[in-house]
Every structure is written in C-alpha cells, then in structure tokens.
Coordinates of C-alpha atoms in Angstrom, one line a residue:
M1 CA -5.3 50.7 74.4
Y2 CA -8.4 51.1 76.6
P3 CA -8.9 48.7 79.5
S4 CA -12.2 47.4 78.1
Q5 CA -10.7 46.6 74.7
T6 CA -9.3 43.3 73.6
V7 CA -6.1 43.2 71.5
E8 CA -8.2 42.3 68.4
E9 CA -10.4 45.4 68.9
F10 CA -7.4 47.6 69.4
F11 CA -5.8 46.4 66.2
A12 CA -9.0 46.7 64.3
R13 CA -9.1 50.5 64.8
D14 CA -5.9 51.3 63.1
T15 CA -5.5 51.6 59.3
K16 CA -4.2 48.4 57.8
I17 CA -1.9 47.9 54.9
P18 CA -1.0 44.6 53.1
I19 CA 2.4 43.2 53.5
K20 CA 4.0 40.1 51.9
F21 CA 6.1 38.0 54.2
N22 CA 9.6 37.1 53.2
Q23 CA 9.9 34.1 55.6
N24 CA 7.7 31.9 57.8
V25 CA 6.8 33.6 61.1
Q26 CA 5.7 31.5 64.1
G27 CA 3.1 32.9 66.5
L28 CA 2.4 36.2 64.6
G29 CA -0.8 34.7 63.3
S30 CA -2.5 35.4 66.6
L31 CA -2.8 39.0 65.5
I32 CA -4.9 38.0 62.4
G33 CA -6.9 35.2 63.9
T34 CA -7.7 33.4 67.2
D35 CA -5.2 30.6 67.0
K36 CA -2.2 31.7 69.2
T37 CA 0.2 29.4 67.5
K38 CA -0.8 30.2 63.9
E39 CA 2.1 30.5 61.6
I40 CA 2.3 33.0 58.8
L41 CA 3.9 31.4 55.7
K42 CA 6.5 32.9 53.3
D43 CA 4.9 34.8 50.4
Q44 CA 1.6 35.1 52.3
I45 CA 0.0 38.6 52.0
V46 CA -1.7 39.8 55.2
E47 CA -3.1 43.1 56.2
F48 CA -1.7 44.5 59.5
P49 CA -2.1 47.8 61.3
F50 CA 0.3 50.3 59.8
Y51 CA 2.6 50.6 62.9
I52 CA 3.1 46.8 63.0
A53 CA 3.5 46.5 59.3
K54 CA 6.1 49.3 59.4
E55 CA 8.2 47.5 61.9
L56 CA 8.0 44.2 60.0
V57 CA 9.0 46.0 56.7
E58 CA 11.9 47.9 58.4
R59 CA 13.2 44.6 59.9
E60 CA 13.0 43.0 56.4
I61 CA 10.6 40.4 57.6
S62 CA 8.0 41.5 55.0
T63 CA 7.7 43.5 51.8
L64 CA 5.6 46.6 51.4
Q65 CA 2.5 46.2 49.2
L66 CA 0.2 48.9 47.9
P67 CA -3.0 49.4 49.9
K68 CA -6.4 49.4 48.2
M69 CA -6.8 53.0 49.2
F70 CA -4.0 54.0 46.8
A71 CA -5.0 51.7 43.9
N72 CA -5.0 53.1 40.4
D73 CA -8.7 53.8 40.4
V74 CA -8.5 55.8 43.6
M75 CA -5.5 57.8 42.4
N76 CA -7.1 58.5 39.0
A77 CA -10.2 59.7 40.7
L78 CA -8.0 62.0 42.9
K79 CA -6.5 63.4 39.7
V80 CA -9.8 64.0 37.9
T81 CA -12.3 64.9 40.6
P82 CA -10.6 65.2 44.0
I83 CA -13.4 67.3 45.5
N84 CA -16.0 64.5 45.0
M85 CA -13.9 61.8 46.6
N86 CA -15.1 60.5 49.9
L87 CA -11.7 60.0 51.5
R88 CA -13.3 59.2 54.9
N89 CA -14.4 55.8 53.4
Y90 CA -10.7 54.9 52.8
C91 CA -9.1 56.3 55.9
P92 CA -10.2 58.9 58.5
Q93 CA -6.7 60.5 58.3
F94 CA -6.2 59.9 54.6
Y95 CA -3.5 62.5 53.9
T96 CA -1.6 62.0 57.1
F97 CA -1.6 58.2 56.5
A98 CA -0.5 58.8 52.9
S99 CA 2.4 60.9 54.1
D100 CA 3.5 58.1 56.5
Y101 CA 3.2 55.5 53.8
I102 CA 5.4 57.6 51.4
L103 CA 8.1 57.9 54.1
L104 CA 8.1 54.1 54.6
W105 CA 8.1 53.6 50.8
Q106 CA 11.2 55.8 50.6
V107 CA 12.9 53.9 53.3
V108 CA 12.3 50.7 51.4
I109 CA 13.6 51.9 48.0
N110 CA 16.6 53.5 49.6
R111 CA 17.4 50.2 51.4
E112 CA 16.9 48.2 48.2
Y113 CA 19.2 50.6 46.3
Q114 CA 21.9 50.2 48.9
L115 CA 21.6 46.4 48.8
Y116 CA 21.3 45.9 45.1
G117 CA 22.7 49.1 43.5
D118 CA 20.2 49.1 40.6
E119 CA 20.2 52.7 39.6
R120 CA 17.6 52.2 36.9
Q121 CA 15.1 50.6 39.3
Y122 CA 15.9 53.2 41.9
Q123 CA 15.0 56.0 39.5
L124 CA 11.8 54.3 38.4
D125 CA 10.8 53.9 42.1
L126 CA 11.6 57.6 42.8
T127 CA 9.5 58.6 39.8
K128 CA 6.6 56.6 41.1
I129 CA 6.9 58.2 44.6
N130 CA 7.1 61.6 43.0
E131 CA 4.0 61.0 40.9
F132 CA 2.1 59.6 43.8
S133 CA 3.1 62.6 46.0
D134 CA 2.1 65.1 43.2
I135 CA -1.3 63.6 42.9
L136 CA -1.8 63.8 46.6
K137 CA -0.5 67.4 46.8
R138 CA -2.7 68.6 43.9
S139 CA -5.8 66.9 45.3
K140 CA -5.2 68.3 48.8
I141 CA -4.8 71.8 47.4
D142 CA -8.0 71.5 45.3
R143 CA -9.9 70.2 48.3
A144 CA -8.5 72.9 50.6
V145 CA -9.7 75.6 48.2
E146 CA -13.2 74.1 48.1
I147 CA -13.2 73.8 51.9
L148 CA -12.3 77.4 52.4
N149 CA -14.9 78.5 49.8
R150 CA -17.6 76.5 51.5
A151 CA -16.7 77.7 55.0
K152 CA -17.6 81.2 53.9
R153 CA -21.1 80.2 52.8
F154 CA -23.2 80.3 56.0
F155 CA -26.6 79.8 54.6
E156 CA -25.9 76.5 52.7
D157 CA -26.1 73.0 54.0
H158 CA -22.6 71.4 53.9
N159 CA -23.3 68.1 55.6
D160 CA -22.9 65.9 52.5
F161 CA -19.6 67.6 51.7
L162 CA -18.3 67.3 55.3
E163 CA -19.0 63.6 55.3
K164 CA -16.4 63.2 52.5
L165 CA -13.6 65.0 54.4
D166 CA -10.9 63.3 56.4
D167 CA -10.3 64.5 60.0
E168 CA -7.7 67.1 59.1
E169 CA -9.9 68.6 56.4
R170 CA -12.9 68.8 58.8
K171 CA -10.7 70.6 61.3
M172 CA -9.7 73.1 58.6
F173 CA -13.4 73.6 57.7
E174 CA -14.3 74.2 61.3
E175 CA -11.4 76.6 61.9
Q176 CA -12.2 78.6 58.7
R177 CA -15.9 78.7 59.5
Q178 CA -15.0 80.1 63.0
V179 CA -12.9 82.8 61.4
C180 CA -15.6 83.7 58.9
E181 CA -18.3 83.9 61.6
E182 CA -16.1 86.2 63.8
T183 CA -15.5 88.6 60.9
Y184 CA -18.9 88.4 59.2
V185 CA -20.7 91.6 58.6
D186 CA -24.3 91.6 57.4
Y187 CA -24.3 94.6 55.1
T188 CA -28.0 94.4 54.4
K189 CA -28.6 95.4 58.0
I190 CA -26.1 98.2 58.0
C191 CA -27.3 99.9 54.8
T192 CA -30.7 101.5 55.3
L193 CA -32.2 103.8 52.7

C-alpha cells in the first residue's frame, strides 16, 4: 500500500470476486462501506478483493461464488472467438487470476468432499473445473499463436489488438517483437539485380 492511498483505494485496485457469507460478521463491513461498525449478514453476497475473499473462504466464513468474468457468456465467447475477446476489460491479469481462482476452487471442493463424502458431487465439481481449465488453456494457446504471428508483422498497426491483451500476453508480444526485430533481415535490400 502506498503512503498516499486510503484503505478503500488500495482495496479498489485488486480484482474482486463475490463471496456468500455463512454467518454474520461484525465490523468487516468497513471494507465495503464507510461505516466502521457495519455488519455483514449471513447469506449476503459481497465482492471482496481476491486475497481477502480467499482467506474468508479458506476459514469457512464464506462460500466461493463465480465471478462475472467467468460467467457462461464469457466462457462461451472464449470457446468460440478467444482472439476477439478483450480480456483486459475483465481483469488486467486474466489468466493468472483464473489460475489462482481454480486453485481456490479445488481447495473448496476437496474440503467439501472430506466433510460430506459425496463422491457424485465431487466428480461433478471436478468435471466443471476440468472443463473450465480446458477452455482457458485452449483460449490461451489460440491467443498465444495470434500474438506470435502478429509480433512478426512489423509494418502493421497492432494497437487495437494490444488493447485486448492481458498483462502477461502484452509481455509475450513485446518479447517476441524484440526477438523478431533482432533477427529481421530485409531481403529486398540484399538482393540487387
């Protein structure tokens, strides 16, 4: 946290996910509003920065909910046209965040399986995680191929495309562009008839 930032500004910068509270929690409402004594009620769904939500979920104070950035319409778009998706609108570190979310999701379903022993539900949850992961993997590969192809094309404007990339993808583009620039040979200048 920077010295000039308020607590609210610091929390506003992090990617938020919705969580549903399993019990009433006194005083935690100060993180979502200005009232320092505000109570969060049982079954209330609130968006918190991921690292706070993760702690609350791991301590079984709240239940993990699916963020809007992973809703069915977004996942379907990633299946069909991953290259056209503007991931930056959802999260600046989309794939990194998705990976962290999947790890937390796995912790939750493993804990629920240990508590309740419902093998059928456990297999259904694992199937959902695997499908979710597969969509993300395939879309990341498709986008990486497009990034590498565009990095080779020096004489085209890629600004619109770059705006759609998350931070990791932008870094990949810049690194590939640097390699291509270092190894580029203009054969039209070499060949003289």
